[in-house]
C-alpha cells in the first residue's frame, strides 16, 4: 500500500504549491484580530508593509465563470475592467460560500495559489511596479511574499488594470 505524502507541517495548499514549484518566497505570520474591519488592511498594518504592496484575492462571477481578481488592498476591484480582461461582458462578486467551496479557503484567507479548483486569475497591473508583493498564504493571519512575475506564472494570470485607487 502506497504511503500518503506527508502534509508540510503548518503548511497550507498555497505554501505547499510554492515549495513544490521551487519559487522563492517568504511566509509572514501575524496574530489575526477577528474584530478588524479589513483582512487586507490588517495584514499591511501587522506586517508594516505599504498597502499598495499587499494584494487581496477576490472571487467574482464573470458571465457564469468564477474568476479570481488580485488587487491592492489600498483600492478596490473594477468589475467592468475584470470582465473585459477575460473577454467577458458582466462581472459580479461571487457568493462567499461558493468562493470558499471552489477555492478550498475561508473568506479572508483565500489565496490565489493552491486552490482546490484552479480558477482563471487576473493580477492587477500595478503589481509590476514592485519587486515583491504579499498575498494571502491560505489562512487568516498568514501572508506570502513573492515576486509578481512568479505569482502570475504559477496562476497563469492575465495582467490587466483591474484595480481602482
N, CA and C atoms as an extended XYZ file, in Angstrom:
495
Properties=species:S:1:pos:R:3:atomname:S:1:resname:S:1:resid:I:1 pbc="F F F"
N         0.841       -1.175        0.000 N   UNK     1
C         0.000        0.000        0.000 CA  UNK     1
C         0.893        1.248        0.000 C   UNK     1
N         0.611        2.184       -0.919 N   UNK     2
C         1.418        3.392       -1.037 CA  UNK     2
C         1.137        4.334        0.131 C   UNK     2
N         2.199        4.949        0.608 N   UNK     3
C         2.046        5.913        1.693 CA  UNK     3
C         1.555        7.236        1.139 C   UNK     3
N         0.704        7.886        1.918 N   UNK     4
C         0.259        9.224        1.545 CA  UNK     4
C         1.401       10.189        1.805 C   UNK     4
N         1.604       11.171        0.903 N   UNK     5
C         2.650       12.151        1.203 CA  UNK     5
C         2.266       12.944        2.448 C   UNK     5
N         3.261       13.237        3.266 N   UNK     6
C         3.004       13.999        4.478 CA  UNK     6
C         2.732       15.445        4.121 C   UNK     6
N         1.760       16.021        4.803 N   UNK     7
C         1.470       17.431        4.617 CA  UNK     7
C         2.566       18.211        5.320 C   UNK     7
N         3.048       19.250        4.649 N   UNK     8
C         4.073       20.100        5.233 CA  UNK     8
C         3.560       20.643        6.562 C   UNK     8
N         4.371       20.533        7.608 N   UNK     9
C         3.960       20.983        8.930 CA  UNK     9
C         3.590       22.458        8.896 C   UNK     9
N         2.356       22.767        9.288 N   UNK    10
C         1.912       24.149        9.316 CA  UNK    10
C         1.682       24.735        7.950 C   UNK    10
N         1.828       23.936        6.928 N   UNK    11
C         1.681       24.438        5.571 CA  UNK    11
C         0.232       24.530        5.144 C   UNK    11
N         0.006       25.343        4.148 N   UNK    12
C        -1.301       25.454        3.518 CA  UNK    12
C        -1.124       24.982        2.083 C   UNK    12
N        -2.197       24.723        1.363 N   UNK    13
C        -2.031       24.360       -0.049 CA  UNK    13
C        -1.206       25.400       -0.828 C   UNK    13
N        -1.328       26.676       -0.449 N   UNK    14
C        -0.566       27.729       -1.130 CA  UNK    14
C         0.934       27.592       -0.873 C   UNK    14
N         1.316       27.404        0.392 N   UNK    15
C         2.743       27.302        0.698 CA  UNK    15
C         3.326       25.992        0.188 C   UNK    15
N         2.530       24.945        0.198 N   UNK    16
C         2.978       23.662       -0.355 CA  UNK    16
C         3.213       23.803       -1.864 C   UNK    16
N         2.303       24.504       -2.561 N   UNK    17
C         2.452       24.714       -4.011 CA  UNK    17
C         3.702       25.527       -4.318 C   UNK    17
N         3.976       26.537       -3.503 N   UNK    18
C         5.175       27.351       -3.712 CA  UNK    18
C         6.444       26.532       -3.506 C   UNK    18
N         6.458       25.739       -2.440 N   UNK    19
C         7.630       24.899       -2.165 CA  UNK    19
C         7.835       23.882       -3.284 C   UNK    19
N         6.748       23.269       -3.743 N   UNK    20
C         6.843       22.268       -4.812 CA  UNK    20
C         7.348       22.878       -6.112 C   UNK    20
N         6.995       24.146       -6.355 N   UNK    21
C         7.429       24.824       -7.583 CA  UNK    21
C         8.843       25.380       -7.453 C   UNK    21
N         9.378       25.366       -6.254 N   UNK    22
C        10.725       25.885       -6.044 CA  UNK    22
C        10.819       27.394       -6.191 C   UNK    22
N         9.721       28.082       -5.913 N   UNK    23
C         9.662       29.532       -6.064 CA  UNK    23
C        10.144       30.214       -4.789 C   UNK    23
N        11.000       31.218       -4.948 N   UNK    24
C        11.477       31.985       -3.801 CA  UNK    24
C        10.315       32.755       -3.199 C   UNK    24
N        10.135       32.610       -1.900 N   UNK    25
C         9.043       33.295       -1.207 CA  UNK    25
C         9.359       33.376        0.281 C   UNK    25
N         8.655       34.258        0.963 N   UNK    26
C         8.782       34.397        2.405 CA  UNK    26
C         7.384       34.365        2.995 C   UNK    26
N         7.194       33.556        4.016 N   UNK    27
C         5.909       33.469        4.695 CA  UNK    27
C         5.955       34.386        5.919 C   UNK    27
N         4.911       35.203        6.052 N   UNK    28
C         4.797       36.127        7.181 CA  UNK    28
C         3.539       35.783        7.973 C   UNK    28
N         3.702       35.508        9.250 N   UNK    29
C         2.555       35.217       10.113 CA  UNK    29
C         2.337       36.390       11.059 C   UNK    29
N         1.087       36.612       11.408 N   UNK    30
C         0.744       37.635       12.385 CA  UNK    30
C        -0.521       37.195       13.101 C   UNK    30
N        -0.777       37.796       14.254 N   UNK    31
C        -1.950       37.454       15.047 CA  UNK    31
C        -3.168       38.126       14.426 C   UNK    31
N        -4.087       37.331       13.904 N   UNK    32
C        -5.303       37.863       13.273 CA  UNK    32
C        -6.282       38.344       14.334 C   UNK    32
N        -6.806       39.543       14.129 N   UNK    33
C        -7.805       40.113       15.027 CA  UNK    33
C        -9.173       40.010       14.355 C   UNK    33
N       -10.053       39.127       14.834 N   UNK    34
C       -11.365       38.955       14.200 CA  UNK    34
C       -12.211       40.232       14.175 C   UNK    34
N       -11.897       41.199       15.017 N   UNK    35
C       -12.664       42.445       15.068 CA  UNK    35
C       -12.199       43.468       14.026 C   UNK    35
N       -11.061       43.209       13.380 N   UNK    36
C       -10.556       44.176       12.396 CA  UNK    36
C       -11.505       44.218       11.201 C   UNK    36
N       -11.828       45.412       10.716 N   UNK    37
C       -12.806       45.535        9.624 CA  UNK    37
C       -12.313       45.102        8.241 C   UNK    37
N       -10.998       44.987        8.040 N   UNK    38
C       -10.464       44.638        6.720 CA  UNK    38
C        -9.298       43.668        6.859 C   UNK    38
N        -9.444       42.487        6.264 N   UNK    39
C        -8.365       41.487        6.333 CA  UNK    39
C        -7.080       42.016        5.706 C   UNK    39
N        -7.203       42.631        4.542 N   UNK    40
C        -6.021       43.114        3.828 CA  UNK    40
C        -5.323       44.255        4.540 C   UNK    40
N        -6.101       45.227        5.004 N   UNK    41
C        -5.502       46.346        5.734 CA  UNK    41
C        -4.859       45.858        7.024 C   UNK    41
N        -5.485       44.878        7.666 N   UNK    42
C        -4.911       44.305        8.883 CA  UNK    42
C        -3.549       43.688        8.574 C   UNK    42
N        -3.455       42.966        7.460 N   UNK    43
C        -2.183       42.340        7.080 CA  UNK    43
C        -1.122       43.402        6.829 C   UNK    43
N        -1.457       44.454        6.095 N   UNK    44
C        -0.495       45.514        5.800 CA  UNK    44
C         0.002       46.165        7.086 C   UNK    44
N        -0.925       46.469        7.998 N   UNK    45
C        -0.551       47.085        9.273 CA  UNK    45
C         0.310       46.151       10.118 C   UNK    45
N        -0.096       44.906       10.227 N   UNK    46
C         0.623       43.944       11.070 CA  UNK    46
C         2.027       43.674       10.555 C   UNK    46
N         2.186       43.677        9.233 N   UNK    47
C         3.485       43.371        8.643 CA  UNK    47
C         4.336       44.618        8.425 C   UNK    47
N         3.726       45.797        8.573 N   UNK    48
C         4.466       47.033        8.328 CA  UNK    48
C         4.818       47.211        6.865 C   UNK    48
N         3.913       46.766        5.989 N   UNK    49
C         4.125       46.828        4.546 CA  UNK    49
C         3.123       47.823        3.955 C   UNK    49
N         3.556       48.621        2.992 N   UNK    50
C         2.663       49.582        2.341 CA  UNK    50
C         1.457       48.854        1.749 C   UNK    50
N         0.271       49.448        1.906 N   UNK    51
C        -0.974       48.813        1.452 CA  UNK    51
C        -1.011       48.588       -0.058 C   UNK    51
N        -0.186       49.301       -0.823 N   UNK    52
C        -0.176       49.066       -2.279 CA  UNK    52
C         0.681       47.859       -2.663 C   UNK    52
N         1.384       47.266       -1.680 N   UNK    53
C         2.174       46.044       -1.908 CA  UNK    53
C         1.486       44.802       -1.375 C   UNK    53
N         0.398       44.988       -0.634 N   UNK    54
C        -0.368       43.851       -0.123 CA  UNK    54
C        -1.602       43.728       -1.005 C   UNK    54
N        -1.794       42.548       -1.575 N   UNK    55
C        -2.877       42.330       -2.533 CA  UNK    55
C        -3.924       41.385       -1.953 C   UNK    55
N        -5.177       41.724       -2.189 N   UNK    56
C        -6.277       40.874       -1.739 CA  UNK    56
C        -6.731       40.000       -2.897 C   UNK    56
N        -7.229       38.836       -2.551 N   UNK    57
C        -7.722       37.872       -3.531 CA  UNK    57
C        -9.241       37.864       -3.455 C   UNK    57
N        -9.873       38.294       -4.526 N   UNK    58
C       -11.325       38.361       -4.593 CA  UNK    58
C       -11.825       37.385       -5.651 C   UNK    58
N       -12.978       36.790       -5.407 N   UNK    59
C       -13.558       35.867       -6.382 CA  UNK    59
C       -14.824       36.502       -6.936 C   UNK    59
N       -14.875       36.582       -8.250 N   UNK    60
C       -16.019       37.182       -8.934 CA  UNK    60
C       -16.614       36.169       -9.904 C   UNK    60
N       -17.822       36.442      -10.300 N   UNK    61
C       -18.516       35.644      -11.309 CA  UNK    61
C       -18.518       36.464      -12.595 C   UNK    61
N       -17.810       35.988      -13.600 N   UNK    62
C       -17.781       36.670      -14.889 CA  UNK    62
C       -18.537       35.800      -15.886 C   UNK    62
N       -19.712       36.261      -16.260 N   UNK    63
C       -20.551       35.535      -17.222 CA  UNK    63
C       -20.729       34.070      -16.844 C   UNK    63
N       -20.894       33.801      -15.558 N   UNK    64
C       -21.144       32.446      -15.086 CA  UNK    64
C       -19.911       31.642      -14.735 C   UNK    64
N       -18.722       32.214      -14.901 N   UNK    65
C       -17.479       31.502      -14.575 CA  UNK    65
C       -16.771       32.213      -13.420 C   UNK    65
N       -16.414       31.456      -12.388 N   UNK    66
C       -15.683       32.054      -11.273 CA  UNK    66
C       -14.297       32.483      -11.746 C   UNK    66
N       -13.927       33.683      -11.335 N   UNK    67
C       -12.666       34.288      -11.751 CA  UNK    67
C       -12.031       34.954      -10.536 C   UNK    67
N       -10.734       34.791      -10.384 N   UNK    68
C       -10.002       35.379       -9.277 CA  UNK    68
C        -9.416       36.720       -9.720 C   UNK    68
N        -9.602       37.730       -8.878 N   UNK    69
C        -9.017       39.048       -9.101 CA  UNK    69
C        -8.058       39.327       -7.952 C   UNK    69
N        -6.837       39.724       -8.277 N   UNK    70
C        -5.828       40.021       -7.265 CA  UNK    70
C        -5.496       41.506       -7.397 C   UNK    70
N        -5.942       42.284       -6.393 N   UNK    71
C        -5.804       43.744       -6.439 CA  UNK    71
C        -5.240       44.265       -5.123 C   UNK    71
N        -4.621       45.458       -5.147 N   UNK    72
C        -4.072       46.020       -3.908 CA  UNK    72
C        -5.162       46.259       -2.865 C   UNK    72
N        -4.818       46.017       -1.592 N   UNK    73
C        -5.787       46.258       -0.527 CA  UNK    73
C        -6.065       47.749       -0.374 C   UNK    73
N        -5.194       48.582       -0.904 N   UNK    74
C        -5.371       50.034       -0.808 CA  UNK    74
C        -6.481       50.538       -1.730 C   UNK    74
N        -6.990       49.704       -2.606 N   UNK    75
C        -8.023       50.126       -3.538 CA  UNK    75
C        -9.167       49.142       -3.599 C   UNK    75
N        -9.856       49.162       -4.728 N   UNK    76
C       -10.990       48.258       -4.914 CA  UNK    76
C       -10.924       47.638       -6.306 C   UNK    76
N       -11.788       46.680       -6.533 N   UNK    77
C       -11.848       45.974       -7.807 CA  UNK    77
C       -12.814       46.683       -8.744 C   UNK    77
N       -12.386       46.892       -9.979 N   UNK    78
C       -13.240       47.439      -11.034 CA  UNK    78
C       -13.833       46.231      -11.770 C   UNK    78
N       -15.082       45.925      -11.486 N   UNK    79
C       -15.716       44.725      -12.046 CA  UNK    79
C       -15.819       44.775      -13.574 C   UNK    79
N       -16.070       45.951      -14.141 N   UNK    80
C       -16.142       46.071      -15.610 CA  UNK    80
C       -14.784       45.760      -16.229 C   UNK    80
N       -13.726       46.284      -15.616 N   UNK    81
C       -12.380       46.029      -16.117 CA  UNK    81
C       -12.020       44.547      -16.000 C   UNK    81
N       -12.452       43.901      -14.910 N   UNK    82
C       -12.196       42.472      -14.748 CA  UNK    82
C       -12.881       41.679      -15.857 C   UNK    82
N       -14.153       41.968      -16.091 N   UNK    83
C       -14.883       41.265      -17.153 CA  UNK    83
C       -14.170       41.456      -18.488 C   UNK    83
N       -13.779       42.673      -18.781 N   UNK    84
C       -13.091       42.976      -20.040 CA  UNK    84
C       -11.761       42.223      -20.156 C   UNK    84
N       -11.036       42.122      -19.048 N   UNK    85
C        -9.719       41.465      -19.053 CA  UNK    85
C        -9.797       40.000      -19.457 C   UNK    85
N       -10.940       39.356      -19.209 N   UNK    86
C       -11.078       37.934      -19.555 CA  UNK    86
C       -12.056       37.726      -20.718 C   UNK    86
N       -12.362       38.812      -21.420 N   UNK    87
C       -13.239       38.700      -22.587 CA  UNK    87
C       -14.703       38.515      -22.228 C   UNK    87
N       -15.083       38.918      -21.028 N   UNK    88
C       -16.472       38.764      -20.589 CA  UNK    88
C       -17.251       40.055      -20.734 C   UNK    88
N       -18.551       39.940      -20.450 N   UNK    89
C       -19.424       41.104      -20.552 CA  UNK    89
C       -19.783       41.671      -19.194 C   UNK    89
N       -19.990       40.792      -18.199 N   UNK    90
C       -20.500       41.265      -16.908 CA  UNK    90
C       -19.850       40.479      -15.771 C   UNK    90
N       -19.470       41.223      -14.740 N   UNK    91
C       -18.886       40.590      -13.561 CA  UNK    91
C       -19.608       41.072      -12.317 C   UNK    91
N       -19.809       40.156      -11.380 N   UNK    92
C       -20.365       40.466      -10.070 CA  UNK    92
C       -19.524       39.710       -9.048 C   UNK    92
N       -19.554       40.162       -7.811 N   UNK    93
C       -18.827       39.445       -6.774 CA  UNK    93
C       -19.505       38.086       -6.568 C   UNK    93
N       -18.700       37.057       -6.408 N   UNK    94
C       -19.223       35.703       -6.202 CA  UNK    94
C       -19.792       35.577       -4.794 C   UNK    94
N       -20.735       34.679       -4.638 N   UNK    95
C       -21.266       34.361       -3.319 CA  UNK    95
C       -20.103       33.831       -2.478 C   UNK    95
N       -19.911       34.366       -1.259 N   UNK    96
C       -18.776       33.927       -0.432 CA  UNK    96
C       -18.714       32.414       -0.208 C   UNK    96
N       -19.850       31.771       -0.002 N   UNK    97
C       -19.851       30.320        0.229 CA  UNK    97
C       -19.374       29.584       -1.025 C   UNK    97
N       -19.770       30.057       -2.187 N   UNK    98
C       -19.340       29.451       -3.453 CA  UNK    98
C       -17.834       29.654       -3.646 C   UNK    98
N       -17.360       30.859       -3.323 N   UNK    99
C       -15.923       31.145       -3.431 CA  UNK    99
C       -15.123       30.235       -2.510 C   UNK    99
N       -15.614       30.029       -1.295 N   UNK   100
C       -14.920       29.156       -0.344 CA  UNK   100
C       -14.892       27.711       -0.833 C   UNK   100
N       -16.025       27.224       -1.354 N   UNK   101
C       -16.082       25.845       -1.865 CA  UNK   101
C       -15.140       25.657       -3.054 C   UNK   101
N       -15.127       26.603       -3.969 N   UNK   102
C       -14.307       26.463       -5.174 CA  UNK   102
C       -12.807       26.548       -4.877 C   UNK   102
N       -12.430       27.426       -3.939 N   UNK   103
C       -11.004       27.620       -3.662 CA  UNK   103
C       -10.463       26.703       -2.574 C   UNK   103
N       -11.334       26.279       -1.659 N   UNK   104
C       -10.876       25.469       -0.534 CA  UNK   104
C       -10.365       26.313        0.621 C   UNK   104
N       -10.544       27.615        0.535 N   UNK   105
C       -10.087       28.533        1.576 CA  UNK   105
C       -11.282       29.277        2.169 C   UNK   105
N       -11.085       29.830        3.374 N   UNK   106
C       -12.137       30.631        4.004 CA  UNK   106
C       -11.971       32.097        3.625 C   UNK   106
N       -13.089       32.812        3.645 N   UNK   107
C       -13.076       34.242        3.345 CA  UNK   107
C       -12.080       34.938        4.267 C   UNK   107
N       -11.283       35.814        3.678 N   UNK   108
C       -10.237       36.484        4.445 CA  UNK   108
C        -8.936       35.712        4.430 C   UNK   108
N        -8.968       34.506        3.875 N   UNK   109
C        -7.770       33.677        3.769 CA  UNK   109
C        -7.654       33.044        2.397 C   UNK   109
N        -8.432       33.537        1.436 N   UNK   110
C        -8.375       32.963        0.084 CA  UNK   110
C        -7.075       33.385       -0.577 C   UNK   110
N        -6.327       32.413       -1.023 N   UNK   111
C        -5.060       32.652       -1.710 CA  UNK   111
C        -5.255       32.419       -3.205 C   UNK   111
N        -4.511       33.141       -4.032 N   UNK   112
C        -4.567       32.855       -5.464 CA  UNK   112
C        -3.817       31.567       -5.811 C   UNK   112
N        -3.091       31.028       -4.837 N   UNK   113
C        -2.252       29.840       -5.044 CA  UNK   113
C        -2.857       28.616       -4.370 C   UNK   113
N        -2.669       27.452       -4.959 N   UNK   114
C        -3.064       26.195       -4.324 CA  UNK   114
C        -4.553       26.017       -4.132 C   UNK   114
N        -5.338       26.588       -5.017 N   UNK   115
C        -6.787       26.480       -4.886 CA  UNK   115
C        -7.277       25.080       -5.222 C   UNK   115
N        -8.383       24.690       -4.594 N   UNK   116
C        -8.979       23.371       -4.815 CA  UNK   116
C        -9.314       23.191       -6.300 C   UNK   116
N        -9.945       24.196       -6.875 N   UNK   117
C       -10.290       24.188       -8.293 CA  UNK   117
C        -9.554       25.366       -8.912 C   UNK   117
N        -8.708       25.103       -9.880 N   UNK   118
C        -7.926       26.185      -10.479 CA  UNK   118
C        -8.847       27.120      -11.255 C   UNK   118
N        -8.906       28.351      -10.817 N   UNK   119
C        -9.757       29.358      -11.446 CA  UNK   119
C        -8.902       30.314      -12.273 C   UNK   119
N        -9.494       30.826      -13.346 N   UNK   120
C        -8.726       31.815      -14.117 CA  UNK   120
C        -8.487       33.014      -13.217 C   UNK   120
N        -7.327       33.621      -13.401 N   UNK   121
C        -6.853       34.649      -12.483 CA  UNK   121
C        -6.413       35.885      -13.248 C   UNK   121
N        -6.745       37.051      -12.691 N   UNK   122
C        -6.292       38.328      -13.240 CA  UNK   122
C        -5.559       39.075      -12.137 C   UNK   122
N        -4.338       39.477      -12.422 N   UNK   123
C        -3.497       40.218      -11.481 CA  UNK   123
C        -3.464       41.675      -11.916 C   UNK   123
N        -3.779       42.572      -10.988 N   UNK   124
C        -3.748       43.995      -11.328 CA  UNK   124
C        -2.347       44.379      -11.783 C   UNK   124
N        -2.295       45.147      -12.858 N   UNK   125
C        -1.001       45.503      -13.438 CA  UNK   125
C        -0.123       46.333      -12.506 C   UNK   125
N        -0.701       46.933      -11.470 N   UNK   126
C         0.108       47.715      -10.532 CA  UNK   126
C         1.119       46.840       -9.785 C   UNK   126
N         0.895       45.545       -9.754 N   UNK   127
C         1.834       44.636       -9.086 CA  UNK   127
C         3.220       44.714       -9.721 C   UNK   127
N         3.268       44.990      -11.016 N   UNK   128
C         4.540       45.049      -11.736 CA  UNK   128
C         5.457       46.163      -11.247 C   UNK   128
N         4.917       47.134      -10.531 N   UNK   129
C         5.723       48.246      -10.018 CA  UNK   129
C         6.562       47.835       -8.805 C   UNK   129
N         6.336       46.627       -8.288 N   UNK   130
C         7.007       46.183       -7.064 CA  UNK   130
C         7.890       44.962       -7.330 C   UNK   130
N         8.999       44.885       -6.609 N   UNK   131
C         9.875       43.717       -6.692 CA  UNK   131
C         9.168       42.504       -6.109 C   UNK   131
N         8.509       42.713       -4.962 N   UNK   132
C         7.721       41.650       -4.335 CA  UNK   132
C         6.384       42.224       -3.865 C   UNK   132
N         5.399       41.341       -3.779 N   UNK   133
C         4.088       41.696       -3.235 CA  UNK   133
C         3.705       40.620       -2.225 C   UNK   133
N         2.714       40.931       -1.410 N   UNK   134
C         2.206       39.965       -0.435 CA  UNK   134
C         0.776       39.586       -0.808 C   UNK   134
N         0.471       38.304       -0.727 N   UNK   135
C        -0.882       37.794       -0.925 CA  UNK   135
C        -1.165       36.800        0.196 C   UNK   135
N        -2.415       36.473        0.381 N   UNK   136
C        -2.764       35.510        1.414 CA  UNK   136
C        -2.065       34.174        1.144 C   UNK   136
N        -1.590       33.578        2.221 N   UNK   137
C        -0.945       32.273        2.117 CA  UNK   137
C        -1.924       31.138        2.405 C   UNK   137
N        -3.216       31.476        2.502 N   UNK   138
C        -4.203       30.424        2.638 CA  UNK   138
C        -4.930       30.352        3.963 C   UNK   138
N        -4.651       31.279        4.849 N   UNK   139
C        -5.452       31.376        6.059 CA  UNK   139
C        -5.278       32.778        6.640 C   UNK   139
N        -6.249       33.164        7.441 N   UNK   140
C        -6.194       34.479        8.076 CA  UNK   140
C        -4.974       34.531        8.982 C   UNK   140
N        -4.224       35.635        8.880 N   UNK   141
C        -3.022       35.783        9.696 CA  UNK   141
C        -1.778       35.207        9.062 C   UNK   141
N        -1.843       34.858        7.782 N   UNK   142
C        -0.684       34.286        7.103 CA  UNK   142
C        -0.609       34.860        5.689 C   UNK   142
N         0.506       35.526        5.398 N   UNK   143
C         0.738       36.122        4.085 CA  UNK   143
C         2.004       35.511        3.493 C   UNK   143
N         2.074       35.524        2.172 N   UNK   144
C         3.277       35.075        1.494 CA  UNK   144
C         3.757       36.208        0.598 C   UNK   144
N         5.059       36.444        0.641 N   UNK   145
C         5.682       37.489       -0.171 CA  UNK   145
C         6.439       36.807       -1.309 C   UNK   145
N         6.174       37.252       -2.527 N   UNK   146
C         6.832       36.682       -3.698 CA  UNK   146
C         6.833       37.707       -4.814 C   UNK   146
N         7.550       37.417       -5.880 N   UNK   147
C         7.589       38.360       -6.994 CA  UNK   147
C         6.277       38.287       -7.775 C   UNK   147
N         5.824       39.420       -8.324 N   UNK   148
C         4.604       39.413       -9.125 CA  UNK   148
C         4.725       38.482      -10.338 C   UNK   148
N         5.917       38.390      -10.890 N   UNK   149
C         6.134       37.505      -12.038 CA  UNK   149
C         5.925       36.048      -11.683 C   UNK   149
N         6.437       35.650      -10.511 N   UNK   150
C         6.241       34.268      -10.067 CA  UNK   150
C         4.766       33.990       -9.793 C   UNK   150
N         4.076       34.950       -9.160 N   UNK   151
C         2.647       34.767       -8.901 CA  UNK   151
C         1.890       34.605      -10.216 C   UNK   151
N         2.176       35.465      -11.177 N   UNK   152
C         1.496       35.395      -12.481 CA  UNK   152
C         1.783       34.069      -13.172 C   UNK   152
N         3.031       33.616      -13.111 N   UNK   153
C         3.391       32.356      -13.768 CA  UNK   153
C         2.701       31.160      -13.112 C   UNK   153
N         2.680       31.131      -11.781 N   UNK   154
C         2.089       29.989      -11.074 CA  UNK   154
C         0.569       29.913      -11.209 C   UNK   154
N        -0.073       31.041      -11.451 N   UNK   155
C        -1.535       31.063      -11.556 CA  UNK   155
C        -2.013       31.235      -12.994 C   UNK   155
N        -1.072       31.310      -13.941 N   UNK   156
C        -1.407       31.607      -15.344 CA  UNK   156
C        -2.238       32.883      -15.439 C   UNK   156
N        -1.874       33.873      -14.632 N   UNK   157
C        -2.657       35.106      -14.549 CA  UNK   157
C        -2.490       35.998      -15.769 C   UNK   157
N        -3.584       36.630      -16.109 N   UNK   158
C        -3.591       37.724      -17.068 CA  UNK   158
C        -3.275       38.964      -16.246 C   UNK   158
N        -2.460       39.869      -16.779 N   UNK   159
C        -2.192       41.133      -16.083 CA  UNK   159
C        -3.010       42.208      -16.777 C   UNK   159
N        -3.767       42.960      -15.972 N   UNK   160
C        -4.636       43.993      -16.540 CA  UNK   160
C        -4.929       45.047      -15.472 C   UNK   160
N        -5.329       46.240      -15.901 N   UNK   161
C        -5.676       47.298      -14.948 CA  UNK   161
C        -7.082       47.080      -14.380 C   UNK   161
N        -7.170       46.274      -13.320 N   UNK   162
C        -8.485       45.932      -12.755 CA  UNK   162
C        -8.734       46.573      -11.398 C   UNK   162
N        -7.732       47.275      -10.879 N   UNK   163
C        -7.875       47.921       -9.575 CA  UNK   163
C        -8.225       49.385       -9.708 C   UNK   163
N        -8.921       49.896       -8.707 N   UNK   164
C        -9.224       51.340       -8.620 CA  UNK   164
C        -8.653       51.847       -7.316 C   UNK   164
N        -8.065       53.041       -7.394 N   UNK   165
C        -7.485       53.637       -6.180 CA  UNK   165
C        -8.564       54.144       -5.253 C   UNK   165
